[in-house]
CSV table of C-alpha atoms in Angstrom, one decimal:
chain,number,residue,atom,x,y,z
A,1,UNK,CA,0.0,0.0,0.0
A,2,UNK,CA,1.2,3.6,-0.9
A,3,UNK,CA,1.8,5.5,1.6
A,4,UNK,CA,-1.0,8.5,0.5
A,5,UNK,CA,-3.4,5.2,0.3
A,6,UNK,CA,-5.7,5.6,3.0
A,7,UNK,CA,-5.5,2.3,5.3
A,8,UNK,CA,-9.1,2.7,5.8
A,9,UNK,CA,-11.3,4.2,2.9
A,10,UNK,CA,-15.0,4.4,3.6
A,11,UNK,CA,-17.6,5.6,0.6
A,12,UNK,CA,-21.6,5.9,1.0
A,13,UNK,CA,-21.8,4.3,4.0
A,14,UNK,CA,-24.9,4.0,5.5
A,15,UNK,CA,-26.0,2.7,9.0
A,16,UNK,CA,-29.8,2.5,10.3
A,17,UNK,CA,-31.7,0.9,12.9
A,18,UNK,CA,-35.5,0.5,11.9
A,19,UNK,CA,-36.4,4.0,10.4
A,20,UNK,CA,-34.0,6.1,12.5
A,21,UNK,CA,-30.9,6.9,9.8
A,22,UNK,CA,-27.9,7.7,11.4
A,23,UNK,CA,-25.5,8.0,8.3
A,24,UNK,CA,-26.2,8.4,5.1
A,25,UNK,CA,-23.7,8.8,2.2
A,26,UNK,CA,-20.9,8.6,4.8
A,27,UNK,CA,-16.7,8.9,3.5
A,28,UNK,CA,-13.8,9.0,5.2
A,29,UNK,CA,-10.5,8.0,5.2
A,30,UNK,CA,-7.8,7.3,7.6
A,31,UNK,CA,-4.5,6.8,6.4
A,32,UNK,CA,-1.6,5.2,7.8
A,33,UNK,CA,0.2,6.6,10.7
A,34,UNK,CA,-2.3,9.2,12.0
A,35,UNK,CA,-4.5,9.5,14.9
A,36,UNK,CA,-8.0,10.7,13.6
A,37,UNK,CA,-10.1,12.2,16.6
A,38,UNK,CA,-13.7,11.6,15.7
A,39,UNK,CA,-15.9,14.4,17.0
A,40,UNK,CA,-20.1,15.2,17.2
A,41,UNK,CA,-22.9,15.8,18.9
A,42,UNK,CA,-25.1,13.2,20.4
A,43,UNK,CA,-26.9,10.9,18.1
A,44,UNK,CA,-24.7,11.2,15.4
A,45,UNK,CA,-23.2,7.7,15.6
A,46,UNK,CA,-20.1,8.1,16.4
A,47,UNK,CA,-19.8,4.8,18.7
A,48,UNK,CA,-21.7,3.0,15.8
A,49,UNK,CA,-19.3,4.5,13.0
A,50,UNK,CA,-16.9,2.9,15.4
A,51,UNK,CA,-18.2,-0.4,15.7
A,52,UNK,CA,-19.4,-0.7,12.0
A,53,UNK,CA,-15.6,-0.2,10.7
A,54,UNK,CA,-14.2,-2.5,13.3
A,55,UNK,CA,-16.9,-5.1,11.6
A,56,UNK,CA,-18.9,-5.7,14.9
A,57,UNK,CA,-22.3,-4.7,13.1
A,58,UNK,CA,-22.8,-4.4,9.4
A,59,UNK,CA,-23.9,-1.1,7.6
A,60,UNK,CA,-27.0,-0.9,5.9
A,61,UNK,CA,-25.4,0.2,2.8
A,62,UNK,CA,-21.6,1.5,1.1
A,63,UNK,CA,-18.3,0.2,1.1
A,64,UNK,CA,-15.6,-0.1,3.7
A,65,UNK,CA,-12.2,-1.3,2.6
A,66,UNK,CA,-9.4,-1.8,5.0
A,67,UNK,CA,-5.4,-2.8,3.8
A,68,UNK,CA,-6.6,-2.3,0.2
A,69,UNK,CA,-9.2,-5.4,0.8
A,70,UNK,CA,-13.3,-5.2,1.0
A,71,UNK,CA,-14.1,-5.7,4.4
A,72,UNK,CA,-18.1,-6.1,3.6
A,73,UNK,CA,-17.6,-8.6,0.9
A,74,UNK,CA,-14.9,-11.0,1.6
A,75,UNK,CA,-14.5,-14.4,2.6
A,76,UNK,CA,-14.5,-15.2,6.3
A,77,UNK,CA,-10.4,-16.0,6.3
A,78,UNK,CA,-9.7,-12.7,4.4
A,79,UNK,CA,-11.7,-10.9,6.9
A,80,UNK,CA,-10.7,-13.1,9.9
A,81,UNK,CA,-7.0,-11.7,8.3
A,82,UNK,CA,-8.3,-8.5,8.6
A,83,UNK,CA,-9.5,-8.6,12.2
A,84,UNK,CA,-6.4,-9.7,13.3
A,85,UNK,CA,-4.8,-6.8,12.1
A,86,UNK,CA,-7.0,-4.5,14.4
A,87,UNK,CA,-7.5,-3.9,18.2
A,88,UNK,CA,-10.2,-2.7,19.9
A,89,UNK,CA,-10.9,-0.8,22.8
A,90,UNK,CA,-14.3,-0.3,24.7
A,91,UNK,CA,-15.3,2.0,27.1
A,92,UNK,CA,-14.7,1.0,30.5
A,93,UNK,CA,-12.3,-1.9,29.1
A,94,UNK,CA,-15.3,-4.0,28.9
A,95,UNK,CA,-13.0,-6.7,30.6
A,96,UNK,CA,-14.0,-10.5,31.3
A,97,UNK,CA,-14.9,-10.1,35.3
A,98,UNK,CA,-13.9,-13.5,36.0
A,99,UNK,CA,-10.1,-13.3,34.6
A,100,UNK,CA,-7.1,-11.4,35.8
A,101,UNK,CA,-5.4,-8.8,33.9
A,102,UNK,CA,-3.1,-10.9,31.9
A,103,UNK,CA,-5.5,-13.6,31.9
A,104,UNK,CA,-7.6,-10.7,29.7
A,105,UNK,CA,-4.7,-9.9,26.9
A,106,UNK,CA,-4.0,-13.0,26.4
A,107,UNK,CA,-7.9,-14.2,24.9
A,108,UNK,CA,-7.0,-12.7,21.4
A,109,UNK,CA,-3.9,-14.5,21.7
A,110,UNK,CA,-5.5,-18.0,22.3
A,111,UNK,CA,-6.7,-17.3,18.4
A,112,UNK,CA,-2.5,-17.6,17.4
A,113,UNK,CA,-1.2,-20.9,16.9
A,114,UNK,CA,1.9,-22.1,18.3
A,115,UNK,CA,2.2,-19.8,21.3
A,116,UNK,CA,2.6,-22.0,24.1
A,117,UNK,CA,1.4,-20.3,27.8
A,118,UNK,CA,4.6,-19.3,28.7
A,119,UNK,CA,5.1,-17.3,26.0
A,120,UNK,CA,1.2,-16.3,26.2
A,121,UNK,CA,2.1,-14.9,29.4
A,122,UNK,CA,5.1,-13.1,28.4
A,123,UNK,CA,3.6,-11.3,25.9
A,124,UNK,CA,0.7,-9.9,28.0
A,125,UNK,CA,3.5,-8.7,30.7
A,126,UNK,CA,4.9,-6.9,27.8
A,127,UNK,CA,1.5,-5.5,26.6
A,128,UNK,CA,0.5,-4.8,30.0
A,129,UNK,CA,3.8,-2.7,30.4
A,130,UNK,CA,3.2,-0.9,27.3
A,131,UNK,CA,-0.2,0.3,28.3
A,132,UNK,CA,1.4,2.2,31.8
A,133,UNK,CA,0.1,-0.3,34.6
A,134,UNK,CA,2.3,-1.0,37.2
A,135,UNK,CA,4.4,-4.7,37.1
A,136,UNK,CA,1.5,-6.1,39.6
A,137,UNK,CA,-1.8,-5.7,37.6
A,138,UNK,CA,-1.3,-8.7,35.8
A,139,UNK,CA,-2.5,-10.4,38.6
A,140,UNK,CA,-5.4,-8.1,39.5
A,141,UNK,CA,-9.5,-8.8,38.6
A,142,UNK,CA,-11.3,-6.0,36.9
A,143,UNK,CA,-12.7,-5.3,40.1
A,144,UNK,CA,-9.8,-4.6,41.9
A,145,UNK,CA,-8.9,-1.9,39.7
A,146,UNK,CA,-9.3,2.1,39.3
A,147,UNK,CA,-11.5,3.4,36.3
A,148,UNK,CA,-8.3,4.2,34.9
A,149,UNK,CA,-6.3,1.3,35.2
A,150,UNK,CA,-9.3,-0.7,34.2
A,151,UNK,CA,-8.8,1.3,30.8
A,152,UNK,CA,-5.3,0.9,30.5
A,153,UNK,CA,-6.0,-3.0,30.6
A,154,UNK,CA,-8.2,-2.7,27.8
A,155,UNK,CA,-6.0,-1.3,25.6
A,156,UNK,CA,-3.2,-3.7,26.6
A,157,UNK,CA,-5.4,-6.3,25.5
A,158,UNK,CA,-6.6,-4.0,22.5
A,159,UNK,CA,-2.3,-4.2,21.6
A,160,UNK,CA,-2.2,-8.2,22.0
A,161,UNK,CA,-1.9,-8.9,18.7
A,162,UNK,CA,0.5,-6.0,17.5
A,163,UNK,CA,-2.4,-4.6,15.4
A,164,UNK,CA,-1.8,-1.7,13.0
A,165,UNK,CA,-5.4,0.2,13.2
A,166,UNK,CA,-6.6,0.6,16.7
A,167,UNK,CA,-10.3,2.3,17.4
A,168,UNK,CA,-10.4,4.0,20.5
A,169,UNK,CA,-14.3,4.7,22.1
A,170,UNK,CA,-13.9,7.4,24.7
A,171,UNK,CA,-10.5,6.7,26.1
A,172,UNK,CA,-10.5,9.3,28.7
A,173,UNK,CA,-14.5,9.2,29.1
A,174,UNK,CA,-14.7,9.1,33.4
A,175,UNK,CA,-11.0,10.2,34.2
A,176,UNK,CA,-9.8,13.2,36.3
A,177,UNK,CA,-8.1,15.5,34.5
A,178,UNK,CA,-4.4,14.1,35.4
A,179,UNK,CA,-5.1,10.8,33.9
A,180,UNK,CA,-7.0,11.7,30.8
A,181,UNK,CA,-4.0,14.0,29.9
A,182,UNK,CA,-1.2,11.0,31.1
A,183,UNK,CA,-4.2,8.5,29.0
A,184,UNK,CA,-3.8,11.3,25.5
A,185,UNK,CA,0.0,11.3,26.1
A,186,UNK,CA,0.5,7.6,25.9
A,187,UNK,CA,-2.2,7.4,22.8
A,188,UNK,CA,0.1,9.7,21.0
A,189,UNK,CA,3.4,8.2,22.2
A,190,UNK,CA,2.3,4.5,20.9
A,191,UNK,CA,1.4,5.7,17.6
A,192,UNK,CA,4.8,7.0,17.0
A,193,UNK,CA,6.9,4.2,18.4
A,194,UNK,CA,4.7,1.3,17.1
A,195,UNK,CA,3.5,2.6,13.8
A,196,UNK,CA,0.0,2.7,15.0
A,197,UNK,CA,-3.3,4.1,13.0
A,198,UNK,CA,-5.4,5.3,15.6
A,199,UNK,CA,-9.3,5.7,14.9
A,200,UNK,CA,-10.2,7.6,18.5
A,201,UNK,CA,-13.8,8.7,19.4
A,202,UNK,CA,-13.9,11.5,22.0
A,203,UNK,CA,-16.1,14.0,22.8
A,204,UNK,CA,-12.5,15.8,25.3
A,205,UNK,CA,-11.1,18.3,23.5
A,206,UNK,CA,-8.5,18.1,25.3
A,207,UNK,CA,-7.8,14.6,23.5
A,208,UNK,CA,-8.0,16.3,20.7
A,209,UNK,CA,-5.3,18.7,21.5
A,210,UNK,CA,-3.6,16.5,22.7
A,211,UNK,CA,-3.3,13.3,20.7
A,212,UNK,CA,-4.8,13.8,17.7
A,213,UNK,CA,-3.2,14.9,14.6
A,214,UNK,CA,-6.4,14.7,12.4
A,215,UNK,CA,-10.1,15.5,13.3
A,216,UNK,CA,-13.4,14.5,11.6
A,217,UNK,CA,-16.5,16.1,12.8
A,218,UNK,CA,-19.5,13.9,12.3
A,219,UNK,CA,-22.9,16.1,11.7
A,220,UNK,CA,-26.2,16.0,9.4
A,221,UNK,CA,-25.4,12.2,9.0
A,222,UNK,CA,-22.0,12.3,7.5
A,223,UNK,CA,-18.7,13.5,7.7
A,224,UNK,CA,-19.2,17.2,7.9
A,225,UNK,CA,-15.7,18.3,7.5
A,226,UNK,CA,-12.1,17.1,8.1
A,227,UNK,CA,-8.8,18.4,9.0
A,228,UNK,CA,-6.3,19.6,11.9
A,229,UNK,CA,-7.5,21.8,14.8
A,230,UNK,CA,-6.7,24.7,13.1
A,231,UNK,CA,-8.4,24.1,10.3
A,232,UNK,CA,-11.4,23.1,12.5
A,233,UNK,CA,-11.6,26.8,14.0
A,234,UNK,CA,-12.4,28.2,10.5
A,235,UNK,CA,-15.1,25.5,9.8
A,236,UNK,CA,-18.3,27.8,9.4
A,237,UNK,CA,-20.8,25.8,11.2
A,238,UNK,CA,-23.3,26.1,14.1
A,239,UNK,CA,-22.0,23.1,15.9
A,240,UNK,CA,-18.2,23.2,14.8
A,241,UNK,CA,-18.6,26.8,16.0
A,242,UNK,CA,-20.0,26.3,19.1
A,243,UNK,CA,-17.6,23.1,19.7
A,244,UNK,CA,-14.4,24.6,18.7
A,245,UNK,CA,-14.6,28.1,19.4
A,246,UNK,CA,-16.5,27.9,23.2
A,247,UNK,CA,-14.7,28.2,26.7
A,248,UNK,CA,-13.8,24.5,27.0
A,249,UNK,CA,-12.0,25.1,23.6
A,250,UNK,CA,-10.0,28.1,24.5
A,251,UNK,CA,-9.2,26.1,27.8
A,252,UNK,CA,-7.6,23.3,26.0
A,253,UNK,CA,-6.1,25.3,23.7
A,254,UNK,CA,-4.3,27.0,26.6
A,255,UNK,CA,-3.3,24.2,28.3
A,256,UNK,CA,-1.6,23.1,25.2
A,257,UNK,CA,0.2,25.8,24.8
A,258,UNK,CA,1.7,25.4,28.0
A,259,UNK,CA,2.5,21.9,27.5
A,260,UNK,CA,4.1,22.6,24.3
């Protein structure tokens, strides 16, 4: 794949559930190497946008291809091939309550053959590592956890596989402000040393600030607009106006600047 070939190319997408449309005549692209920040106001699907790409519920209508492949009409190896190439993280984690930490990462690694358990086990301690939990969370339930570090564990198991695309839902959704801003920095600190795409839905602009280095604003059932934050503050809409050029904005904007 060139390297101005998107990774992920969507075109007419549509998604709907009974009579209520939430996209119609959806595009976007994410290309390889950036983390897109995927922005709107309630409603517009931005979860579902989410979970449609990452092929947990199919679209009512368009394409979506992902590696140069059709995601929506390919045979279940190619798209099992695909998957495997992709890690998820939910909101919350959305851990099994009954396993341990490393017990977690390592289910998508029970889909690998030839890793015996020792290595299973190794690689979670690595991916647990890379996600910023302390040595001992391997060894802790769900339940024993913080909000945060519960997060953190979903994205180490999100990274078991060494995926290239990873979708983000609400990463710092329920975090004090100290460890949404450590959660942003690490976001943007695994993309550079692994090479990671990062599809990231927020609604924190500081995230957006912080992490992201592209932002598509969903509105009127599509992809209203695309583009860096600056360009975003020139975007001549109610809601991108109201979004982007409020308090909370001018806030994060600030606070970037002194972080700079």
């Amino acid at each position: 794949m060139a390297q101005d070939e998107p990774i992920i190319r969507i075109r007419g997408l549509r998604n709907q559930f009974g009579a209520q449309v939430v996209h119609d005549n959806l595009d976007l692209d994410l290309y390889r190497g950036e983390v897109m920040g995927v922005v709107g106001g309630s409603g517009t699907g931005k979860s579902v946008l989410l979970r449609t790409i990452a092929g947990l519920r199919p679209p009512q209508g368009g394409s979506i291809e992902i590696f140069g492949k059709d995601a929506l009409n390919c045979t279940d190896d190619a798209r099992k091939e695909i998957d495997l190439r992709m890690g998820v993280m939910f909101q919350d984690g959305a851990l099994f309550s009954s396993l341990t930490v490393r017990e977690n990462v390592e289910v998508p690694m029970q889909a690998v053959p030839g890793l015996t358990p020792a290595l299973r086990r190794d690689l979670a301690d690595l991916k647990i590592s890379l996600s910023g939990l302390p040595w001992f969370a391997g060894d802790k339930y769900p339940s024993e956890l913080s909000g945060g570090m519960r997060k953190r564990a979903g994205l180490a198991r999100a990274l078991a596989l060494d995926p290239e695309i990873l979708f983000l839902d609400e990463p710092t959704a329920g975090l004090d402000p100290i460890g949404a801003a450590a959660f942003d920095v690490l976001i943007r600190q695994l993309s550079e040393s692994l090479g990671l795409s990062v599809f990231l839905v927020t609604h924190d602009l500081d995230t957006l600030h912080a992490a992201c280095t592209r932002i598509a604003v969903l509105a009127e059932k599509k992809v209203l607009t695309t583009g860096t934050m600056a360009d975003m503050m020139d975007v001549d809409h109610p809601w991108v106006r109201e979004y982007f050029h409020g308090p909370r904005s001018r806030a994060a904007i600030d606070a970037s600047k002194r972080t700079a």
